Coordinates of C-alpha atoms in Angstrom, one line a residue:
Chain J
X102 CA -27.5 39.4 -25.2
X103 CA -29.9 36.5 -24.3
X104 CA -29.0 34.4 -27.5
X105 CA -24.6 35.3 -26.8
X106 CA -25.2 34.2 -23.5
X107 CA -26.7 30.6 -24.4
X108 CA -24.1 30.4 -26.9
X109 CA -21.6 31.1 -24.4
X110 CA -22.6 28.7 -22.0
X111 CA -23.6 25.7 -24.4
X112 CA -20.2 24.2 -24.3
X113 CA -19.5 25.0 -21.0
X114 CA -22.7 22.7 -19.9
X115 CA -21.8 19.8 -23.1
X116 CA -18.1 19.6 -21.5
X117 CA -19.9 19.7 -17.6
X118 CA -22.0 16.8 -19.3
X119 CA -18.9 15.2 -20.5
X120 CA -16.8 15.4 -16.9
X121 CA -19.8 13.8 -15.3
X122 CA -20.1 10.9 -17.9
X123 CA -16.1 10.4 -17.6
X124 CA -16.5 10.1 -13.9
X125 CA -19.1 8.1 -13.4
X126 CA -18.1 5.8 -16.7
X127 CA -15.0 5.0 -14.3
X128 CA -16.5 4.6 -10.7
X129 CA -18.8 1.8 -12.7
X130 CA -15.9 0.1 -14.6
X131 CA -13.5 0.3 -11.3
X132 CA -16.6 -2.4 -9.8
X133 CA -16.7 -4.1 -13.0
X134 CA -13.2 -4.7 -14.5
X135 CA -10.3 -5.8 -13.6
X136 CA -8.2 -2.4 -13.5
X137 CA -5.6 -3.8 -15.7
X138 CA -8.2 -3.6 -18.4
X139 CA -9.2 -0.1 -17.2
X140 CA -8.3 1.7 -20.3
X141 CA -8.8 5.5 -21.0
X142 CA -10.0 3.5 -24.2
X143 CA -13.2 1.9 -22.3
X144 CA -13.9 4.6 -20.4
X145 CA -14.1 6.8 -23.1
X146 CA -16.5 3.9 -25.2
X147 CA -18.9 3.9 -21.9
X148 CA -18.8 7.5 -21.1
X149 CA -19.9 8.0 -24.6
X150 CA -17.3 10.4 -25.5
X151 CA -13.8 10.5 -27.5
X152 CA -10.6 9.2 -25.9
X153 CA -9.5 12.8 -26.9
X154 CA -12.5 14.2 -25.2
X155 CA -10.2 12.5 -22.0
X156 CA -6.7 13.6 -22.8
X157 CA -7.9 17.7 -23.2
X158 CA -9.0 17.1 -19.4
X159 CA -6.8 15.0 -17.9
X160 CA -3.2 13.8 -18.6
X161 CA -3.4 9.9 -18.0
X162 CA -6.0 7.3 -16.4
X163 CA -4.6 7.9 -13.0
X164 CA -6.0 11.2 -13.2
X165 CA -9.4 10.7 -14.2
X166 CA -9.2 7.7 -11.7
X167 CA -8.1 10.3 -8.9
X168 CA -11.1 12.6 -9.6
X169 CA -13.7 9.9 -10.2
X170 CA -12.2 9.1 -6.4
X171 CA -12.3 12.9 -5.3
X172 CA -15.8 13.2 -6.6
X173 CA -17.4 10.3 -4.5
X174 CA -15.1 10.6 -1.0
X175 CA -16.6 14.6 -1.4
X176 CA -13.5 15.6 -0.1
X177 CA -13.1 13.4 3.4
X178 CA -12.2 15.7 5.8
X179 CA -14.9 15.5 8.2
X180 CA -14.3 16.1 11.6
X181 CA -13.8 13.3 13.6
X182 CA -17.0 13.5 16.8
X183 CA -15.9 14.7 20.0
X184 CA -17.8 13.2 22.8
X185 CA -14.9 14.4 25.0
X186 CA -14.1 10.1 25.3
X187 CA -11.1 10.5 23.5
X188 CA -10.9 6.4 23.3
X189 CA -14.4 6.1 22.1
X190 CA -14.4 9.0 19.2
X191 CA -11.0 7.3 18.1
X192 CA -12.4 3.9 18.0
X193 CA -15.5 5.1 16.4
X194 CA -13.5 6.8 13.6
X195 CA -11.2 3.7 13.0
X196 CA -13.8 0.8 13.1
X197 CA -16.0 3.0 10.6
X198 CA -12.5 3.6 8.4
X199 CA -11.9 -0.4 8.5
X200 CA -16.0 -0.8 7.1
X201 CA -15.2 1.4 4.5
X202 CA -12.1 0.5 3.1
X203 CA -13.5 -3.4 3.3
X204 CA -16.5 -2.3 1.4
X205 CA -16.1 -3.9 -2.2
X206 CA -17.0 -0.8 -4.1
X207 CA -14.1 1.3 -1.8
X208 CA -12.1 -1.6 -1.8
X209 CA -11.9 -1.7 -5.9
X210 CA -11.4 2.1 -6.0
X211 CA -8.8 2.3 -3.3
X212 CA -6.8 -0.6 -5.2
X213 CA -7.1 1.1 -8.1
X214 CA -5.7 4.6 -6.6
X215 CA -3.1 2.8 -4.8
X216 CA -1.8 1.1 -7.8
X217 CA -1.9 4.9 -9.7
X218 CA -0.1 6.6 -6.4
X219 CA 2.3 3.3 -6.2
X220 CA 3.5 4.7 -10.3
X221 CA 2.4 8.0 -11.2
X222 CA 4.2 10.8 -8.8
X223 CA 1.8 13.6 -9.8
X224 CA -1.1 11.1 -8.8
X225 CA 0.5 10.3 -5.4
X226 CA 1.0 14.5 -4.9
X227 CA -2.6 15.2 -5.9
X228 CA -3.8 12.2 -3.3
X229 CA -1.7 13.7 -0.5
X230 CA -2.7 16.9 -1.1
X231 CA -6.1 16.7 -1.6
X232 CA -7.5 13.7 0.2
X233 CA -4.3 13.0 2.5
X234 CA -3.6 16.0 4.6
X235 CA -7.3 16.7 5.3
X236 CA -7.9 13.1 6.5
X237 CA -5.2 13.1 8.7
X238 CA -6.1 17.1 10.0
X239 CA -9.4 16.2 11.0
X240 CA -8.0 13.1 13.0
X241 CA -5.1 15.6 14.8
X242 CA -7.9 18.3 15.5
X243 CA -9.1 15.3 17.8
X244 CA -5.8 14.3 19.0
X245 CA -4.7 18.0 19.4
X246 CA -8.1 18.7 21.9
X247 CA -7.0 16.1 23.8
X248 CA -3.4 17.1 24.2
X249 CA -4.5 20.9 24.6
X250 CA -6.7 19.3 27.9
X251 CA -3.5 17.8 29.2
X252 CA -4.6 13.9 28.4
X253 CA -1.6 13.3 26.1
X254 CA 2.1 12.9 27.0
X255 CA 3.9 16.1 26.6
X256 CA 6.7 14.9 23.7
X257 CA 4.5 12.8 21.8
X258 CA 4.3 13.7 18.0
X259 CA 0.8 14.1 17.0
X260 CA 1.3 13.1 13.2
X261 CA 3.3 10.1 14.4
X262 CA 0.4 9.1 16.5
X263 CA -2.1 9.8 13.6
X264 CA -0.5 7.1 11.4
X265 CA 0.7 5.1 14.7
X266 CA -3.5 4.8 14.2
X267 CA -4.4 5.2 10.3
X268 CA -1.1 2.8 9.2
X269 CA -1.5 -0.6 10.7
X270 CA -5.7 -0.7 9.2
X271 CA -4.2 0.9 5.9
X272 CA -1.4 -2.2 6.1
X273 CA -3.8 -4.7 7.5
X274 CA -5.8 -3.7 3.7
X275 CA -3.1 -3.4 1.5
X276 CA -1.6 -7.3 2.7
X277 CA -5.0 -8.7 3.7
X278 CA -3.2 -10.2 6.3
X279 CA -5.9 -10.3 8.9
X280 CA -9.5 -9.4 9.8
X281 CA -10.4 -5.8 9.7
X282 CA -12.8 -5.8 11.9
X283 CA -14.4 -3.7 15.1
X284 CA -11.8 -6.0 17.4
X285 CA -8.7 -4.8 15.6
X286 CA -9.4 -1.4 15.0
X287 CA -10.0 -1.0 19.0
X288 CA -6.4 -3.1 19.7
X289 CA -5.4 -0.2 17.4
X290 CA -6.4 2.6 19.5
X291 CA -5.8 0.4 22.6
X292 CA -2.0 0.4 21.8
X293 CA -1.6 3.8 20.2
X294 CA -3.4 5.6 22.4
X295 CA -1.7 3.9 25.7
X296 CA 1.8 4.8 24.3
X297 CA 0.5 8.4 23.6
X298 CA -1.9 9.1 27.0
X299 CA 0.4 10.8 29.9
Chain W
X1239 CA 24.7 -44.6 -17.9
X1240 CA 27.0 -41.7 -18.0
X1241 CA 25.5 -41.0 -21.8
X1242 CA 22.1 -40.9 -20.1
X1243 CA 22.5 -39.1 -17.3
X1244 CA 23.7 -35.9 -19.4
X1245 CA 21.1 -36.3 -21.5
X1246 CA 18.5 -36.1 -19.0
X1247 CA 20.2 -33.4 -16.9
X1248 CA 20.9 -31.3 -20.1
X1249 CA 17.5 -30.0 -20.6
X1250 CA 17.6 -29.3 -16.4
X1251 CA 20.4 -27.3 -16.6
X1252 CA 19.2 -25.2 -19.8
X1253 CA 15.9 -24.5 -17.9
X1254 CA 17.7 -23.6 -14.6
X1255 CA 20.3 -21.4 -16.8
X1256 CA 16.5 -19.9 -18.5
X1257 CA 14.8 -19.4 -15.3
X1258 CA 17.9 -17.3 -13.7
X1259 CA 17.8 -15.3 -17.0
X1260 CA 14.0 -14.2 -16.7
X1261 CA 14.5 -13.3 -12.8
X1262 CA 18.1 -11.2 -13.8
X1263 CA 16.1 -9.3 -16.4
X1264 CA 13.1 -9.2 -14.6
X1265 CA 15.0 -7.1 -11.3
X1266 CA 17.0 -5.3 -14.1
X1267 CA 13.9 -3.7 -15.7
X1268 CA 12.7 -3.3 -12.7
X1269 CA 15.3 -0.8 -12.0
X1270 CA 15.0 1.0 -15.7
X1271 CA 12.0 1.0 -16.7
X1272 CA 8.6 2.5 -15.6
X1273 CA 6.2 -0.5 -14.2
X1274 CA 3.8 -0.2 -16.9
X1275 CA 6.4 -0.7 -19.6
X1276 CA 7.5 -3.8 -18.0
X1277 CA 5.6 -6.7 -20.0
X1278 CA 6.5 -10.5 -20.6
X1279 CA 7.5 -9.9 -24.1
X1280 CA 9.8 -7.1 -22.5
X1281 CA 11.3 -9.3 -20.1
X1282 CA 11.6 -12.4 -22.6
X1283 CA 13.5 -9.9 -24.8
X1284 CA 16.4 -9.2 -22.4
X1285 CA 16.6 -12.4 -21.3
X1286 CA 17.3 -13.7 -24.9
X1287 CA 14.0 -16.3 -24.2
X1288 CA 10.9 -16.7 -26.2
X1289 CA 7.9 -15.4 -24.1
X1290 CA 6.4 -19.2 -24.3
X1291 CA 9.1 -20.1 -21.8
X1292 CA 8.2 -17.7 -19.3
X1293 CA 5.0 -18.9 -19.7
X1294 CA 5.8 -22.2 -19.3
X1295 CA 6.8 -21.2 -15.8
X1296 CA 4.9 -18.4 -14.3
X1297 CA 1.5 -18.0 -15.0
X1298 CA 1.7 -14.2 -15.1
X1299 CA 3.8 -11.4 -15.3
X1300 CA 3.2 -10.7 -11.2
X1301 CA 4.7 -14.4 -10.8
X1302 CA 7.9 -13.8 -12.0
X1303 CA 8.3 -10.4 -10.3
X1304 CA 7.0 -12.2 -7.1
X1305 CA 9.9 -15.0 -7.9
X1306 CA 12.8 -12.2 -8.4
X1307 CA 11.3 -10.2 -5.2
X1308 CA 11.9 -14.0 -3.7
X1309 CA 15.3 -14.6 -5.2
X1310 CA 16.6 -11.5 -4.1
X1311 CA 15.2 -11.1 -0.4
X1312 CA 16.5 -14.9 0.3
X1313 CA 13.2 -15.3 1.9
X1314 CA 13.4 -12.0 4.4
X1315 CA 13.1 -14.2 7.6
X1316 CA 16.0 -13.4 9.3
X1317 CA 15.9 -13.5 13.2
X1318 CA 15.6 -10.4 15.2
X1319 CA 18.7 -9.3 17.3
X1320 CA 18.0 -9.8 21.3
X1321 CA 20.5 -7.8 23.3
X1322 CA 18.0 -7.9 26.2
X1323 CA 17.0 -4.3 25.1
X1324 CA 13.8 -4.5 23.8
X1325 CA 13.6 -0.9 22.8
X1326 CA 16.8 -0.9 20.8
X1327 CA 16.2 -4.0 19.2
X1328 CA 12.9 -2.8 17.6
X1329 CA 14.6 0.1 17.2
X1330 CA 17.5 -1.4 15.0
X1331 CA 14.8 -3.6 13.2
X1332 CA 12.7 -0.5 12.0
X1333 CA 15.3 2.0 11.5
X1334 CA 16.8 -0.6 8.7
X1335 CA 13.6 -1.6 7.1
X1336 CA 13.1 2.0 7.0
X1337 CA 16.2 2.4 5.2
X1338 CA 16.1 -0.3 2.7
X1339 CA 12.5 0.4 1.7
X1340 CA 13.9 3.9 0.8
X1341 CA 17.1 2.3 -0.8
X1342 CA 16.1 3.3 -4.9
X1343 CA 16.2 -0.9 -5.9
X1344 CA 14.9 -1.7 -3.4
X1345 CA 12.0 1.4 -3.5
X1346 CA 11.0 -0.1 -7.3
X1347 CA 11.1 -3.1 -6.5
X1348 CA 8.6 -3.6 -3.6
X1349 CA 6.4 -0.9 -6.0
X1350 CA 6.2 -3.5 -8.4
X1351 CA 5.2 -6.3 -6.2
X1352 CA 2.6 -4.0 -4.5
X1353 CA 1.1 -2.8 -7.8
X1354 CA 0.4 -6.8 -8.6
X1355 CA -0.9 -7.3 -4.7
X1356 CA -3.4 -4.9 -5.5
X1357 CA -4.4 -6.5 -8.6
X1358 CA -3.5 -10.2 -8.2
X1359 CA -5.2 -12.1 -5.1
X1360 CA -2.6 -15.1 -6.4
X1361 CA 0.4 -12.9 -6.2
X1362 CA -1.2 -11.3 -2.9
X1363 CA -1.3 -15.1 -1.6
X1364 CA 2.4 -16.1 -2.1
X1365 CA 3.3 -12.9 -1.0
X1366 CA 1.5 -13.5 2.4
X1367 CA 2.3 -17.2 2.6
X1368 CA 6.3 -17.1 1.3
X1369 CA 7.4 -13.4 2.4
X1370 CA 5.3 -11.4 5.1
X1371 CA 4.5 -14.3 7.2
X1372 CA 7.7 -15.2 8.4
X1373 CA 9.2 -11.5 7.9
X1374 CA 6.0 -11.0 10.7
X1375 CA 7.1 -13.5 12.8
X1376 CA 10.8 -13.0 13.0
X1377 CA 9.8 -9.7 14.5
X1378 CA 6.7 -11.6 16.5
X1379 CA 9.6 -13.7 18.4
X1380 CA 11.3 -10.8 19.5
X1381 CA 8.2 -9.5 21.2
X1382 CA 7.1 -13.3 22.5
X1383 CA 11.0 -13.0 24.5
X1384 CA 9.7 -10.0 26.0
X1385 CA 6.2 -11.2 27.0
X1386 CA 7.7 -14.6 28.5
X1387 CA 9.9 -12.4 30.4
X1388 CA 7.0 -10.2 31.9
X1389 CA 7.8 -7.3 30.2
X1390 CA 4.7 -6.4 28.2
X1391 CA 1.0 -6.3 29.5
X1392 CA -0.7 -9.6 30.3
X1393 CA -3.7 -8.3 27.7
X1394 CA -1.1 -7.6 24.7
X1395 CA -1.7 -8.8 21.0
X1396 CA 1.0 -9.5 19.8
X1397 CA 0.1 -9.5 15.8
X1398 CA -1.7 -6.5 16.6
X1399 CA 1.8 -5.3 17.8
X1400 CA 3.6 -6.6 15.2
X1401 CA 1.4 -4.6 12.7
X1402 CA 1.4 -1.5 14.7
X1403 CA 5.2 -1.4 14.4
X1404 CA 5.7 -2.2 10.6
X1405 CA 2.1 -0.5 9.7
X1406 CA 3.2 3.3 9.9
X1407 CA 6.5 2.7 8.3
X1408 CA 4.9 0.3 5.2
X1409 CA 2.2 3.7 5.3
X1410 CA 4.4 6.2 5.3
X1411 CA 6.7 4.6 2.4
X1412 CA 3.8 3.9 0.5
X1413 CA 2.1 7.1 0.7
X1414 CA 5.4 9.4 0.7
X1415 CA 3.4 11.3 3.8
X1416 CA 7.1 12.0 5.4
X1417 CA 10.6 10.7 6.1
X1418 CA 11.2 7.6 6.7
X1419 CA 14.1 8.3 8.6
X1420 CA 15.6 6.9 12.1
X1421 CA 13.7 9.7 14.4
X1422 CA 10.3 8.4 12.6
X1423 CA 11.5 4.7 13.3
X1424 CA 12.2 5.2 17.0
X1425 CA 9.1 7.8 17.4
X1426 CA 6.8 4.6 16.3
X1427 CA 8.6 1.9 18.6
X1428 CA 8.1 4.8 21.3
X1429 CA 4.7 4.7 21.2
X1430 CA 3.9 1.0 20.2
X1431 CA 6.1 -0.1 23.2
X1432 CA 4.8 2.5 25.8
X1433 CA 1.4 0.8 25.0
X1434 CA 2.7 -2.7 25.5
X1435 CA 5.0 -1.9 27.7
X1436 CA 3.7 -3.6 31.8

């Protein structure tokens, strides 16, 4: 029983080696390469591993790119802090999303994602899905405490005012059209959170 | 003299008839063909060019996209309307982007032209410099009417504004995270404008 066991479980820990190697081969060649030359080719030569090795788990770069993403964010749906300032916890979550996304090591691997979501569908569906919807919930759950106290203008939409917040940072990164810094993610909340608060 | 000037406006004319060709294949594909799939040598093919000529021109494949996205937009700096309605105005401005950026062409094209943003600071450059700037301020001058006229708060940014209107339609279009329909157009002016609003 001992010996069926270990022989059971040998390839299930050589492939668990394998995932890992995959993943982290492509975190370390998002920083280091140009993503145009981010080949399942050169992950699979730095990972160790065959390009075949790649295809039995995953169906295309985006993929792997997807879960090397999943892997680091751990998921991203922590709850935003509720100090029961409703302006402070939203500027708090929105200056620390601008640091991150300006970060270089997030910056290459949200380029790289973005440029997957922008031409592979089942990439864009795994992304809204999975990292998406629980980074916009655990912004509502904040927005929906303050409605539920009354602070919050009766019609207003709270998924509207969730990317009314998240969507001019996202924009601001995608076009580099400005500083994303402490200042504008605060004239962010200032004018989201005016046009939502009753 | 006559003789001359032929010959030296012959070779003009062949390059001016070469360069339309690249852009008209360049949108075509575009349209047909999956963004990976669209190379230089794919490009010089249906144009009936040699690829040396594109390069010759454009220094990279996200040039000549850039140049086609150019050629077709007419520069995108149209004037906003001014009815003396601010609300409807906005309204009308973001209920149409809304709708072309949804239109299919129109969909792959700005795909395309985001995928080499991401990936190409040059491309990101003329992009900012020769399209979203004056796109920005066209909208920017709406808002400037209304704030000569005492109509938004003293205290109002009126980039951040800008970006606060186009940001969650530009978010939601990339990230397919809902419709991009009229009632999400006027629920973002609603709430940009209440917090601008005097």
């Amino acid at each position: 029983m001992p010996e069926r066991e270990s022989v059971s479980r040998a390839p299930r820990r050589r492939s668990e080696r394998a995932r890992t190697a995959v993943l982290d081969a492509t975190a370390a060649l998002i920083e280091e390469v140009p993503y145009a030359r981010l080949t399942v080719e050169a992950i699979a030569a730095r990972a160790g591993v065959g390009k075949q090795t790649i295809y039995r788990w995953w169906p295309s770069r985006g993929a792997v790119v997807f879960d090397a993403l999943l892997e680091r964010s751990g998921g991203g749906d922590a709850a935003l802090p509720d100090t029961g300032d409703l302006r402070a916890d939203l500027s708090s979550f929105l200056r620390a999303s601008a640091r991150e996304m300006t970060a270089p090591s997030t910056d290459a691997f949200l380029r790289a994602v973005t440029v997957e979501i922008l031409q592979d569908e089942a990439v864009a569906l795994q992304y809204r899905q999975r990292l998406l919807t629980p980074q916009r919930a655990a912004v509502r759950q904040r927005l929906a405490t303050a409605y539920d106290a009354g602070l919050l203008r009766d019609d207003v939409d709270l998924d509207v005012l969730v990317e009314c917040l998240v969507g001019p940072v996202a924009g601001r990164w995608l076009l580099g059209s400005g500083a994303l810094d402490d200042a504008y993610a605060d004239a962010v909340v200032d004018v989201a959170l005016r046009g939502a608060i009753r």
